[in-house]
């Protein structure tokens, strides 16, 4: 009987999250103008009140944030956090599987909650991230994960946020490219490209036949997990995240999506060219890769990656930023900062990291801004989060206070005190 209280405790549902009152700071809701000398009340993991006259309930912990700033947590719209630890150690890499078509694979269940990259990223103000599978043509299902939790189930915000499709492109081997613009080399590369496009179209046709057979409910129908995973895509319930970097790939991806009648999100676009009008006309969101990047070609303008976000903004295209990384996911706010320095309005840069990202992934009613009723994914800073000198003082994910320590901060403290 001595262990009965412990057993009852373990069997009981999780207790409600602690209550906090962040008092007296500058609150940046993102969805509305900043509020000076305002407070945010957190109860049961959600934002209960915002304003200049918010009183603290009896059980709330009051945190004085005068002189500080409260922002919604940032969202990395493309990463491999939790799937890759040390790239040179094969046992810590779980980003892909063999085969060209793996729509049934879910990145969420492979996420390692104990990854050292997660707190390193988190303490820079990033509270959620899209985790992308890789490999093949259809890599699997990307997941939107919170960057805190003991298990992947606790971390998941959307187990299936999108299907990741790496659109076939014409790729010439380095040995072929080195021989110049030989027609034979290009013809061979195009032949491979066309074969992959044909395989992709055929796979979608297989999925449609499976869809019709399932609807018909014939006695000999057998469930196929690979094709079953395609049904939400064909029904328009699950978007397809298509990696398409250059204009040709973007154009072919748009044509393919139109023919297949699927919802798409374009990823890692670097050279949209004349396709901007079509992207806008079809209201297709874009996930931009790092702006702190070199030009794709030696003759491209040096600032092509820096100015692209401002170009998309002027065109009226909804976009967000993704690190497409693990080790450098922490630098996400500085990708937006570079875009701001090259013409993107500051408030739009902040939205691309928060509310716009949440809208693209269908969670704008849950996270992405500081509004009553949303999850309290909040960051308290001593300055602008896009500034590299800014420090995160407090961090909340789902209303839980999360420490601002990481392997980086521990190493800093260790060597700072070195004799």
mmCIF file of C-alpha atoms in Angstrom:
data_model
loop_
_atom_site.group_PDB
_atom_site.id
_atom_site.type_symbol
_atom_site.label_atom_id
_atom_site.label_comp_id
_atom_site.label_asym_id
_atom_site.label_seq_id
_atom_site.Cartn_x
_atom_site.Cartn_y
_atom_site.Cartn_z
ATOM 1 C CA UNK A 1 0.000 0.000 0.000
ATOM 2 C CA UNK A 2 2.972 2.290 0.468
ATOM 3 C CA UNK A 3 3.162 2.785 -3.334
ATOM 4 C CA UNK A 4 -0.565 3.431 -3.804
ATOM 5 C CA UNK A 5 -0.295 7.254 -3.800
ATOM 6 C CA UNK A 6 2.421 7.066 -6.436
ATOM 7 C CA UNK A 7 0.378 4.676 -8.578
ATOM 8 C CA UNK A 8 -2.674 6.892 -8.277
ATOM 9 C CA UNK A 9 -0.560 9.882 -9.266
ATOM 10 C CA UNK A 10 0.765 8.100 -12.341
ATOM 11 C CA UNK A 11 -2.703 6.935 -13.334
ATOM 12 C CA UNK A 12 -4.238 10.377 -12.973
ATOM 13 C CA UNK A 13 -4.450 12.746 -15.959
ATOM 14 C CA UNK A 14 -1.767 15.384 -16.307
ATOM 15 C CA UNK A 15 -2.317 18.426 -14.122
ATOM 16 C CA UNK A 16 -3.247 21.711 -15.722
ATOM 17 C CA UNK A 17 -0.356 23.882 -16.808
ATOM 18 C CA UNK A 18 0.840 26.558 -14.413
ATOM 19 C CA UNK A 19 -0.558 30.071 -14.616
ATOM 20 C CA UNK A 20 1.734 32.988 -15.399
ATOM 21 C CA UNK A 21 1.283 36.727 -15.670
ATOM 22 C CA UNK A 22 3.881 38.472 -17.825
ATOM 23 C CA UNK A 23 3.549 41.987 -16.457
ATOM 24 C CA UNK A 24 4.519 45.366 -17.854
ATOM 25 C CA UNK A 25 6.302 44.569 -21.095
ATOM 26 C CA UNK A 26 5.831 45.619 -24.717
ATOM 27 C CA UNK A 27 3.563 43.000 -26.260
ATOM 28 C CA UNK A 28 3.849 42.398 -30.009
ATOM 29 C CA UNK A 29 0.738 40.424 -31.034
ATOM 30 C CA UNK A 30 1.834 40.513 -34.742
ATOM 31 C CA UNK A 31 -1.847 40.409 -35.744
ATOM 32 C CA UNK A 32 -2.273 43.957 -34.351
ATOM 33 C CA UNK A 33 -0.088 46.921 -33.300
ATOM 34 C CA UNK A 34 2.257 46.574 -30.299
ATOM 35 C CA UNK A 35 0.912 47.309 -26.809
ATOM 36 C CA UNK A 36 3.126 49.308 -24.445
ATOM 37 C CA UNK A 37 3.196 48.530 -20.721
ATOM 38 C CA UNK A 38 0.913 45.551 -21.234
ATOM 39 C CA UNK A 39 0.518 42.152 -19.618
ATOM 40 C CA UNK A 40 -0.243 38.634 -20.831
ATOM 41 C CA UNK A 41 -2.046 36.097 -18.658
ATOM 42 C CA UNK A 42 -1.346 32.422 -19.329
ATOM 43 C CA UNK A 43 -3.768 29.826 -17.986
ATOM 44 C CA UNK A 44 -4.151 26.133 -18.841
ATOM 45 C CA UNK A 45 -1.493 26.482 -21.510
ATOM 46 C CA UNK A 46 -3.341 29.204 -23.402
ATOM 47 C CA UNK A 47 -3.449 32.981 -23.569
ATOM 48 C CA UNK A 48 -6.279 34.036 -21.246
ATOM 49 C CA UNK A 49 -5.989 37.832 -21.288
ATOM 50 C CA UNK A 50 -3.929 40.591 -22.917
ATOM 51 C CA UNK A 51 -3.978 44.241 -21.983
ATOM 52 C CA UNK A 52 -2.781 47.029 -19.732
ATOM 53 C CA UNK A 53 -5.115 46.197 -16.856
ATOM 54 C CA UNK A 54 -4.801 42.485 -16.389
ATOM 55 C CA UNK A 55 -4.791 41.297 -12.795
ATOM 56 C CA UNK A 56 -3.034 38.161 -11.613
ATOM 57 C CA UNK A 57 -5.173 35.282 -10.295
ATOM 58 C CA UNK A 58 -4.250 33.976 -6.865
ATOM 59 C CA UNK A 59 -2.374 30.938 -8.201
ATOM 60 C CA UNK A 60 -0.497 32.763 -10.973
ATOM 61 C CA UNK A 61 3.234 33.323 -10.957
ATOM 62 C CA UNK A 62 3.991 36.952 -11.797
ATOM 63 C CA UNK A 63 7.017 37.620 -14.015
ATOM 64 C CA UNK A 64 8.110 41.237 -14.303
ATOM 65 C CA UNK A 65 8.934 41.902 -17.964
ATOM 66 C CA UNK A 66 9.222 45.697 -17.795
ATOM 67 C CA UNK A 67 11.693 46.867 -20.400
ATOM 68 C CA UNK A 68 11.341 43.570 -22.275
ATOM 69 C CA UNK A 69 9.352 42.485 -25.311
ATOM 70 C CA UNK A 70 6.850 39.648 -25.692
ATOM 71 C CA UNK A 71 6.556 38.002 -29.119
ATOM 72 C CA UNK A 72 4.825 34.903 -30.435
ATOM 73 C CA UNK A 73 7.173 31.957 -30.856
ATOM 74 C CA UNK A 74 8.720 31.634 -34.306
ATOM 75 C CA UNK A 75 8.057 28.734 -36.692
ATOM 76 C CA UNK A 76 10.754 27.141 -38.834
ATOM 77 C CA UNK A 77 8.772 26.118 -41.912
ATOM 78 C CA UNK A 78 11.303 23.531 -43.106
ATOM 79 C CA UNK A 79 13.894 21.676 -41.066
ATOM 80 C CA UNK A 80 15.176 18.230 -40.156
ATOM 81 C CA UNK A 81 15.252 18.824 -36.408
ATOM 82 C CA UNK A 82 15.157 15.581 -34.477
ATOM 83 C CA UNK A 83 15.877 13.462 -37.544
ATOM 84 C CA UNK A 84 19.587 14.147 -37.770
ATOM 85 C CA UNK A 85 22.108 14.537 -34.986
ATOM 86 C CA UNK A 86 25.621 14.035 -36.395
ATOM 87 C CA UNK A 87 25.673 13.698 -40.166
ATOM 88 C CA UNK A 88 28.876 11.653 -40.158
ATOM 89 C CA UNK A 89 27.438 9.080 -37.719
ATOM 90 C CA UNK A 90 24.984 6.947 -39.666
ATOM 91 C CA UNK A 91 23.128 5.707 -36.580
ATOM 92 C CA UNK A 92 22.017 9.261 -35.760
ATOM 93 C CA UNK A 93 20.653 10.003 -39.241
ATOM 94 C CA UNK A 94 17.027 9.076 -39.938
ATOM 95 C CA UNK A 95 15.956 11.464 -42.670
ATOM 96 C CA UNK A 96 15.117 9.117 -45.538
ATOM 97 C CA UNK A 97 14.188 5.619 -46.666
ATOM 98 C CA UNK A 98 14.954 3.694 -49.841
ATOM 99 C CA UNK A 99 12.526 3.842 -52.740
ATOM 100 C CA UNK A 100 11.099 6.602 -54.910
ATOM 101 C CA UNK A 101 7.576 6.745 -53.464
ATOM 102 C CA UNK A 102 7.057 6.675 -49.688
ATOM 103 C CA UNK A 103 3.922 8.746 -48.941
ATOM 104 C CA UNK A 104 3.054 6.470 -46.003
ATOM 105 C CA UNK A 105 6.167 7.412 -44.013
ATOM 106 C CA UNK A 106 5.686 9.934 -41.218
ATOM 107 C CA UNK A 107 8.581 12.100 -40.104
ATOM 108 C CA UNK A 108 6.879 12.737 -36.746
ATOM 109 C CA UNK A 109 7.451 9.257 -35.357
ATOM 110 C CA UNK A 110 11.185 9.413 -36.131
ATOM 111 C CA UNK A 111 11.786 12.665 -34.242
ATOM 112 C CA UNK A 112 14.216 12.305 -31.343
ATOM 113 C CA UNK A 113 12.943 14.540 -28.494
ATOM 114 C CA UNK A 114 16.378 14.357 -26.825
ATOM 115 C CA UNK A 115 18.224 15.854 -29.790
ATOM 116 C CA UNK A 116 20.757 18.490 -28.706
ATOM 117 C CA UNK A 117 19.791 20.578 -31.743
ATOM 118 C CA UNK A 118 16.291 21.190 -30.369
ATOM 119 C CA UNK A 119 17.214 23.315 -27.303
ATOM 120 C CA UNK A 120 19.905 25.108 -29.325
ATOM 121 C CA UNK A 121 17.223 26.139 -31.821
ATOM 122 C CA UNK A 122 14.572 26.764 -29.197
ATOM 123 C CA UNK A 123 16.550 29.268 -27.122
ATOM 124 C CA UNK A 124 16.719 31.542 -30.145
ATOM 125 C CA UNK A 125 12.941 32.017 -30.050
ATOM 126 C CA UNK A 126 11.843 29.192 -32.362
ATOM 127 C CA UNK A 127 9.054 27.214 -30.705
ATOM 128 C CA UNK A 128 7.773 25.065 -33.590
ATOM 129 C CA UNK A 129 9.224 23.535 -36.724
ATOM 130 C CA UNK A 130 8.188 21.615 -39.795
ATOM 131 C CA UNK A 131 10.218 18.400 -39.858
ATOM 132 C CA UNK A 132 10.838 17.227 -43.425
ATOM 133 C CA UNK A 133 11.642 13.715 -44.607
ATOM 134 C CA UNK A 134 14.026 13.449 -47.562
ATOM 135 C CA UNK A 135 14.988 10.997 -50.288
ATOM 136 C CA UNK A 136 13.241 9.644 -53.354
ATOM 137 C CA UNK A 137 10.581 11.532 -55.281
ATOM 138 C CA UNK A 138 7.822 11.412 -52.656
ATOM 139 C CA UNK A 139 9.751 11.438 -49.386
ATOM 140 C CA UNK A 140 6.901 11.089 -46.906
ATOM 141 C CA UNK A 141 4.752 13.215 -44.627
ATOM 142 C CA UNK A 142 6.193 16.350 -43.041
ATOM 143 C CA UNK A 143 5.138 17.091 -39.459
ATOM 144 C CA UNK A 144 4.696 20.324 -37.532
ATOM 145 C CA UNK A 145 6.347 19.758 -34.151
ATOM 146 C CA UNK A 146 6.616 21.814 -30.996
ATOM 147 C CA UNK A 147 10.195 22.061 -29.780
ATOM 148 C CA UNK A 148 9.454 20.713 -26.329
ATOM 149 C CA UNK A 149 8.225 17.381 -25.032
ATOM 150 C CA UNK A 150 9.314 14.043 -23.644
ATOM 151 C CA UNK A 151 7.933 12.090 -26.611
ATOM 152 C CA UNK A 152 7.111 12.811 -30.231
ATOM 153 C CA UNK A 153 3.417 12.495 -29.350
ATOM 154 C CA UNK A 154 3.771 15.372 -26.878
ATOM 155 C CA UNK A 155 5.633 17.427 -29.458
ATOM 156 C CA UNK A 156 3.304 17.040 -32.408
ATOM 157 C CA UNK A 157 1.158 19.973 -33.446
ATOM 158 C CA UNK A 158 0.227 18.449 -36.821
ATOM 159 C CA UNK A 159 1.306 14.860 -37.380
ATOM 160 C CA UNK A 160 0.701 15.209 -41.123
ATOM 161 C CA UNK A 161 1.219 18.810 -42.221
ATOM 162 C CA UNK A 162 2.102 18.118 -45.872
ATOM 163 C CA UNK A 163 3.361 15.471 -48.260
ATOM 164 C CA UNK A 164 6.925 16.216 -49.356
ATOM 165 C CA UNK A 165 7.530 15.849 -53.090
ATOM 166 C CA UNK A 166 10.964 16.515 -54.554
ATOM 167 C CA UNK A 167 10.043 17.515 -58.099
ATOM 168 C CA UNK A 168 12.252 15.913 -60.788
ATOM 169 C CA UNK A 169 14.757 18.285 -62.368
ATOM 170 C CA UNK A 170 17.252 17.941 -65.173
ATOM 171 C CA UNK A 171 20.507 17.029 -63.459
ATOM 172 C CA UNK A 172 23.763 16.580 -65.323
ATOM 173 C CA UNK A 173 26.572 14.685 -63.676
ATOM 174 C CA UNK A 174 29.660 16.755 -62.927
ATOM 175 C CA UNK A 175 31.651 14.750 -65.471
ATOM 176 C CA UNK A 176 29.047 15.525 -68.114
ATOM 177 C CA UNK A 177 28.824 19.193 -67.172
ATOM 178 C CA UNK A 178 32.601 19.496 -67.319
ATOM 179 C CA UNK A 179 32.631 18.541 -70.980
ATOM 180 C CA UNK A 180 30.703 21.661 -71.845
ATOM 181 C CA UNK A 181 27.215 22.017 -73.265
ATOM 182 C CA UNK A 182 27.315 18.807 -75.268
ATOM 183 C CA UNK A 183 23.977 17.884 -76.769
ATOM 184 C CA UNK A 184 24.426 14.212 -75.902
ATOM 185 C CA UNK A 185 24.957 15.000 -72.211
ATOM 186 C CA UNK A 186 21.875 17.228 -72.028
ATOM 187 C CA UNK A 187 19.788 14.724 -73.950
ATOM 188 C CA UNK A 188 20.712 11.982 -71.486
ATOM 189 C CA UNK A 189 19.881 14.183 -68.487
ATOM 190 C CA UNK A 190 16.548 15.161 -70.035
ATOM 191 C CA UNK A 191 15.769 11.523 -70.732
ATOM 192 C CA UNK A 192 16.240 10.692 -67.036
ATOM 193 C CA UNK A 193 14.140 13.691 -66.062
ATOM 194 C CA UNK A 194 11.282 12.729 -68.383
ATOM 195 C CA UNK A 195 11.370 9.150 -67.098
ATOM 196 C CA UNK A 196 11.000 10.380 -63.507
ATOM 197 C CA UNK A 197 8.107 12.650 -64.497
ATOM 198 C CA UNK A 198 6.409 9.695 -66.151
ATOM 199 C CA UNK A 199 6.909 7.558 -63.022
ATOM 200 C CA UNK A 200 5.436 10.335 -60.884
ATOM 201 C CA UNK A 201 2.365 10.733 -63.099
ATOM 202 C CA UNK A 202 1.904 6.949 -63.167
ATOM 203 C CA UNK A 203 2.069 6.770 -59.372
ATOM 204 C CA UNK A 204 -0.674 9.391 -59.063
ATOM 205 C CA UNK A 205 -2.770 7.401 -61.539
ATOM 206 C CA UNK A 206 -2.277 4.270 -59.426
ATOM 207 C CA UNK A 207 -3.476 6.212 -56.412
ATOM 208 C CA UNK A 208 -6.591 7.378 -58.269
ATOM 209 C CA UNK A 209 -7.402 3.818 -59.355
ATOM 210 C CA UNK A 210 -6.991 2.716 -55.751
ATOM 211 C CA UNK A 211 -9.300 5.548 -54.654
ATOM 212 C CA UNK A 212 -11.995 4.407 -57.101
ATOM 213 C CA UNK A 213 -11.603 0.757 -56.094
ATOM 214 C CA UNK A 214 -11.958 1.622 -52.410
ATOM 215 C CA UNK A 215 -15.072 3.700 -53.096
ATOM 216 C CA UNK A 216 -16.552 0.784 -55.051
ATOM 217 C CA UNK A 217 -15.910 -1.535 -52.062
ATOM 218 C CA UNK A 218 -15.431 -4.628 -54.220
ATOM 219 C CA UNK A 219 -15.016 -7.963 -52.357
ATOM 220 C CA UNK A 220 -11.460 -8.402 -53.599
ATOM 221 C CA UNK A 221 -10.310 -4.931 -52.460
ATOM 222 C CA UNK A 222 -7.122 -4.997 -50.366
ATOM 223 C CA UNK A 223 -5.700 -2.106 -48.390
ATOM 224 C CA UNK A 224 -2.410 -0.736 -49.688
ATOM 225 C CA UNK A 225 -0.742 1.498 -47.082
ATOM 226 C CA UNK A 226 1.350 3.330 -49.669
ATOM 227 C CA UNK A 227 -1.636 4.261 -51.820
ATOM 228 C CA UNK A 228 -3.888 4.776 -48.789
ATOM 229 C CA UNK A 229 -1.595 7.626 -47.724
ATOM 230 C CA UNK A 230 -2.295 9.384 -51.028
ATOM 231 C CA UNK A 231 -6.054 9.665 -50.465
ATOM 232 C CA UNK A 232 -5.928 12.864 -48.340
ATOM 233 C CA UNK A 233 -3.815 14.432 -51.096
ATOM 234 C CA UNK A 234 -6.280 13.459 -53.831
ATOM 235 C CA UNK A 235 -9.186 14.679 -51.682
ATOM 236 C CA UNK A 236 -7.514 18.065 -51.219
ATOM 237 C CA UNK A 237 -7.226 17.638 -47.449
ATOM 238 C CA UNK A 238 -3.425 17.400 -47.345
ATOM 239 C CA UNK A 239 -1.195 19.857 -49.259
ATOM 240 C CA UNK A 240 1.869 18.744 -51.187
ATOM 241 C CA UNK A 241 5.097 20.559 -50.385
ATOM 242 C CA UNK A 242 6.968 20.606 -53.683
ATOM 243 C CA UNK A 243 10.665 21.391 -53.703
ATOM 244 C CA UNK A 244 11.260 23.410 -56.865
ATOM 245 C CA UNK A 245 14.272 25.728 -56.965
ATOM 246 C CA UNK A 246 14.558 27.133 -60.493
ATOM 247 C CA UNK A 247 11.994 28.624 -62.841
ATOM 248 C CA UNK A 248 11.708 25.530 -65.025
ATOM 249 C CA UNK A 249 11.006 23.286 -62.032
ATOM 250 C CA UNK A 250 8.504 25.824 -60.664
ATOM 251 C CA UNK A 251 6.705 25.965 -64.016
ATOM 252 C CA UNK A 252 6.544 22.175 -64.314
ATOM 253 C CA UNK A 253 5.379 21.862 -60.698
ATOM 254 C CA UNK A 254 2.546 24.328 -61.344
ATOM 255 C CA UNK A 255 1.512 22.442 -64.487
ATOM 256 C CA UNK A 256 1.618 19.126 -62.647
ATOM 257 C CA UNK A 257 -0.454 20.464 -59.731
ATOM 258 C CA UNK A 258 -3.024 21.892 -62.117
ATOM 259 C CA UNK A 259 -3.333 18.617 -63.995
ATOM 260 C CA UNK A 260 -3.582 16.532 -60.814
ATOM 261 C CA UNK A 261 -5.865 19.065 -59.079
ATOM 262 C CA UNK A 262 -3.918 19.038 -55.832
ATOM 263 C CA UNK A 263 -3.110 21.731 -53.265
ATOM 264 C CA UNK A 264 0.556 22.638 -53.241
ATOM 265 C CA UNK A 265 3.099 24.694 -51.325
ATOM 266 C CA UNK A 266 6.304 25.582 -53.161
ATOM 267 C CA UNK A 267 9.561 25.125 -51.256
ATOM 268 C CA UNK A 268 13.128 26.398 -51.637
ATOM 269 C CA UNK A 269 12.232 28.623 -54.585
ATOM 270 C CA UNK A 270 15.240 30.697 -55.647
ATOM 271 C CA UNK A 271 14.458 31.667 -59.243
ATOM 272 C CA UNK A 272 10.685 32.014 -59.780
ATOM 273 C CA UNK A 273 11.231 34.136 -62.896
ATOM 274 C CA UNK A 274 8.035 34.726 -64.858
ATOM 275 C CA UNK A 275 6.047 32.331 -62.669
ATOM 276 C CA UNK A 276 5.361 34.928 -59.953
ATOM 277 C CA UNK A 277 2.059 35.992 -61.546
ATOM 278 C CA UNK A 278 0.867 32.389 -61.792
ATOM 279 C CA UNK A 279 1.847 31.688 -58.180
ATOM 280 C CA UNK A 280 -0.100 34.758 -57.056
ATOM 281 C CA UNK A 281 -3.110 34.017 -59.274
ATOM 282 C CA UNK A 282 -3.419 30.533 -57.787
ATOM 283 C CA UNK A 283 -2.747 31.739 -54.235
ATOM 284 C CA UNK A 284 0.091 29.265 -53.737
ATOM 285 C CA UNK A 285 2.232 29.805 -50.629
ATOM 286 C CA UNK A 286 6.025 29.672 -50.784
ATOM 287 C CA UNK A 287 8.537 28.456 -48.207
ATOM 288 C CA UNK A 288 11.775 30.308 -48.836
ATOM 289 C CA UNK A 289 15.131 28.750 -48.123
ATOM 290 C CA UNK A 290 17.956 30.643 -46.410
ATOM 291 C CA UNK A 291 18.425 34.208 -47.630
ATOM 292 C CA UNK A 292 22.012 34.156 -46.371
ATOM 293 C CA UNK A 293 23.083 32.188 -49.421
ATOM 294 C CA UNK A 294 25.351 32.581 -52.405
ATOM 295 C CA UNK A 295 23.917 33.062 -55.912
ATOM 296 C CA UNK A 296 23.049 29.863 -57.762
ATOM 297 C CA UNK A 297 25.102 30.880 -60.798
ATOM 298 C CA UNK A 298 28.251 32.982 -61.026
ATOM 299 C CA UNK A 299 26.497 35.531 -63.261
ATOM 300 C CA UNK A 300 23.529 35.993 -60.900
ATOM 301 C CA UNK A 301 23.319 39.200 -58.838
ATOM 302 C CA UNK A 302 25.095 38.799 -55.505
ATOM 303 C CA UNK A 303 21.931 39.824 -53.629
ATOM 304 C CA UNK A 304 19.443 37.607 -55.486
ATOM 305 C CA UNK A 305 18.639 35.555 -52.384
ATOM 306 C CA UNK A 306 18.474 38.658 -50.158
ATOM 307 C CA UNK A 307 15.950 40.505 -52.328
ATOM 308 C CA UNK A 308 13.645 37.587 -53.218
ATOM 309 C CA UNK A 309 11.432 37.916 -50.082
ATOM 310 C CA UNK A 310 10.756 41.589 -50.861
ATOM 311 C CA UNK A 311 9.958 40.593 -54.455
ATOM 312 C CA UNK A 312 7.409 38.033 -53.262
ATOM 313 C CA UNK A 313 5.904 40.576 -50.870
ATOM 314 C CA UNK A 314 5.461 43.134 -53.660
ATOM 315 C CA UNK A 315 3.797 40.457 -55.766
ATOM 316 C CA UNK A 316 1.319 39.742 -52.960
ATOM 317 C CA UNK A 317 2.495 36.154 -52.413
ATOM 318 C CA UNK A 318 2.179 34.609 -48.969
ATOM 319 C CA UNK A 319 5.485 33.179 -47.810
ATOM 320 C CA UNK A 320 7.412 31.926 -44.798
ATOM 321 C CA UNK A 321 11.038 31.110 -44.034
ATOM 322 C CA UNK A 322 12.569 27.683 -43.573
ATOM 323 C CA UNK A 323 16.096 26.820 -42.529
ATOM 324 C CA UNK A 324 16.123 23.492 -44.433
ATOM 325 C CA UNK A 325 18.711 22.518 -41.885
ATOM 326 C CA UNK A 326 19.360 21.064 -38.457
ATOM 327 C CA UNK A 327 22.613 22.620 -37.284
ATOM 328 C CA UNK A 328 21.693 26.081 -38.581
ATOM 329 C CA UNK A 329 17.979 26.115 -37.773
ATOM 330 C CA UNK A 330 18.862 28.489 -34.921
ATOM 331 C CA UNK A 331 19.746 31.153 -37.504
ATOM 332 C CA UNK A 332 16.183 31.368 -38.839
ATOM 333 C CA UNK A 333 15.445 34.902 -37.495
ATOM 334 C CA UNK A 334 18.586 36.216 -39.174
ATOM 335 C CA UNK A 335 17.397 34.896 -42.538
ATOM 336 C CA UNK A 336 14.403 37.200 -42.165
ATOM 337 C CA UNK A 337 16.675 40.004 -40.941
ATOM 338 C CA UNK A 338 18.738 39.838 -44.133
ATOM 339 C CA UNK A 339 15.542 40.118 -46.166
ATOM 340 C CA UNK A 340 14.478 43.156 -44.114
ATOM 341 C CA UNK A 341 17.818 44.798 -44.844
ATOM 342 C CA UNK A 342 17.133 44.322 -48.561
ATOM 343 C CA UNK A 343 13.652 45.797 -48.840
ATOM 344 C CA UNK A 344 11.208 43.557 -46.963
ATOM 345 C CA UNK A 345 9.162 45.570 -44.417
ATOM 346 C CA UNK A 346 10.113 44.626 -40.872
ATOM 347 C CA UNK A 347 6.584 43.688 -39.854
ATOM 348 C CA UNK A 348 6.320 41.385 -42.867
ATOM 349 C CA UNK A 349 9.585 39.704 -41.943
ATOM 350 C CA UNK A 350 8.217 39.030 -38.475
ATOM 351 C CA UNK A 351 4.932 37.741 -39.881
ATOM 352 C CA UNK A 352 6.776 35.365 -42.197
ATOM 353 C CA UNK A 353 8.280 33.775 -39.076
ATOM 354 C CA UNK A 354 5.032 33.658 -37.111
ATOM 355 C CA UNK A 355 1.477 34.316 -38.303
ATOM 356 C CA UNK A 356 2.057 33.760 -42.026
ATOM 357 C CA UNK A 357 3.839 30.489 -41.307
ATOM 358 C CA UNK A 358 0.985 29.374 -39.056
ATOM 359 C CA UNK A 359 -1.528 30.295 -41.763
ATOM 360 C CA UNK A 360 0.326 28.302 -44.419
ATOM 361 C CA UNK A 361 0.314 25.210 -42.192
ATOM 362 C CA UNK A 362 -3.312 25.624 -41.144
ATOM 363 C CA UNK A 363 -2.692 26.356 -37.457
ATOM 364 C CA UNK A 364 -3.315 30.110 -37.421
ATOM 365 C CA UNK A 365 -6.180 29.620 -34.937
ATOM 366 C CA UNK A 366 -3.812 27.911 -32.503
ATOM 367 C CA UNK A 367 -0.423 29.645 -32.731
ATOM 368 C CA UNK A 368 1.416 32.381 -34.652
ATOM 369 C CA UNK A 369 0.221 35.490 -32.822
ATOM 370 C CA UNK A 370 -0.592 36.688 -29.319
ATOM 371 C CA UNK A 371 -4.368 36.491 -29.158
ATOM 372 C CA UNK A 372 -6.811 35.333 -26.523
ATOM 373 C CA UNK A 373 -7.545 31.629 -26.769
ATOM 374 C CA UNK A 374 -4.386 30.648 -28.650
ATOM 375 C CA UNK A 375 -1.690 28.396 -27.231
ATOM 376 C CA UNK A 376 0.843 30.335 -25.201
ATOM 377 C CA UNK A 377 3.894 29.783 -27.397
ATOM 378 C CA UNK A 378 5.671 32.964 -26.361
ATOM 379 C CA UNK A 379 9.149 34.470 -26.345
ATOM 380 C CA UNK A 380 10.302 37.254 -24.016
ATOM 381 C CA UNK A 381 13.325 39.130 -25.339
ATOM 382 C CA UNK A 382 15.428 42.167 -24.493
ATOM 383 C CA UNK A 383 15.142 43.526 -28.035
ATOM 384 C CA UNK A 384 14.127 42.854 -31.622
ATOM 385 C CA UNK A 385 14.281 39.069 -32.269
ATOM 386 C CA UNK A 386 15.666 39.766 -35.747
ATOM 387 C CA UNK A 387 18.730 41.399 -34.184
ATOM 388 C CA UNK A 388 21.633 39.063 -33.494
ATOM 389 C CA UNK A 389 22.449 40.873 -30.225
ATOM 390 C CA UNK A 390 19.005 40.167 -28.776
ATOM 391 C CA UNK A 391 18.747 37.626 -25.960
ATOM 392 C CA UNK A 392 15.774 35.417 -25.110
ATOM 393 C CA UNK A 393 14.993 35.869 -21.399
ATOM 394 C CA UNK A 394 11.918 33.659 -21.029
ATOM 395 C CA UNK A 395 10.359 31.019 -23.249
ATOM 396 C CA UNK A 396 6.934 29.387 -23.103
ATOM 397 C CA UNK A 397 5.662 26.478 -25.178
ATOM 398 C CA UNK A 398 2.047 25.481 -24.703
ATOM 399 C CA UNK A 399 2.003 27.604 -21.574
ATOM 400 C CA UNK A 400 4.912 25.761 -19.992
ATOM 401 C CA UNK A 401 7.992 27.725 -18.967
ATOM 402 C CA UNK A 402 10.918 26.203 -20.843
ATOM 403 C CA UNK A 403 14.500 26.822 -19.789
ATOM 404 C CA UNK A 404 16.744 28.942 -21.974
ATOM 405 C CA UNK A 405 19.733 26.658 -21.624
ATOM 406 C CA UNK A 406 21.319 24.621 -24.374
ATOM 407 C CA UNK A 407 24.567 22.867 -25.128
ATOM 408 C CA UNK A 408 25.841 26.174 -26.508
ATOM 409 C CA UNK A 409 25.042 28.188 -23.380
ATOM 410 C CA UNK A 410 26.537 25.489 -21.130
ATOM 411 C CA UNK A 411 29.774 25.474 -23.132
ATOM 412 C CA UNK A 412 29.831 29.256 -23.011
ATOM 413 C CA UNK A 413 29.520 29.238 -19.212
ATOM 414 C CA UNK A 414 32.088 26.465 -18.925
ATOM 415 C CA UNK A 415 34.807 28.234 -20.868
ATOM 416 C CA UNK A 416 33.907 31.654 -19.499
ATOM 417 C CA UNK A 417 34.974 30.430 -16.059
ATOM 418 C CA UNK A 418 38.119 28.753 -17.296
ATOM 419 C CA UNK A 419 41.116 29.785 -15.098
#
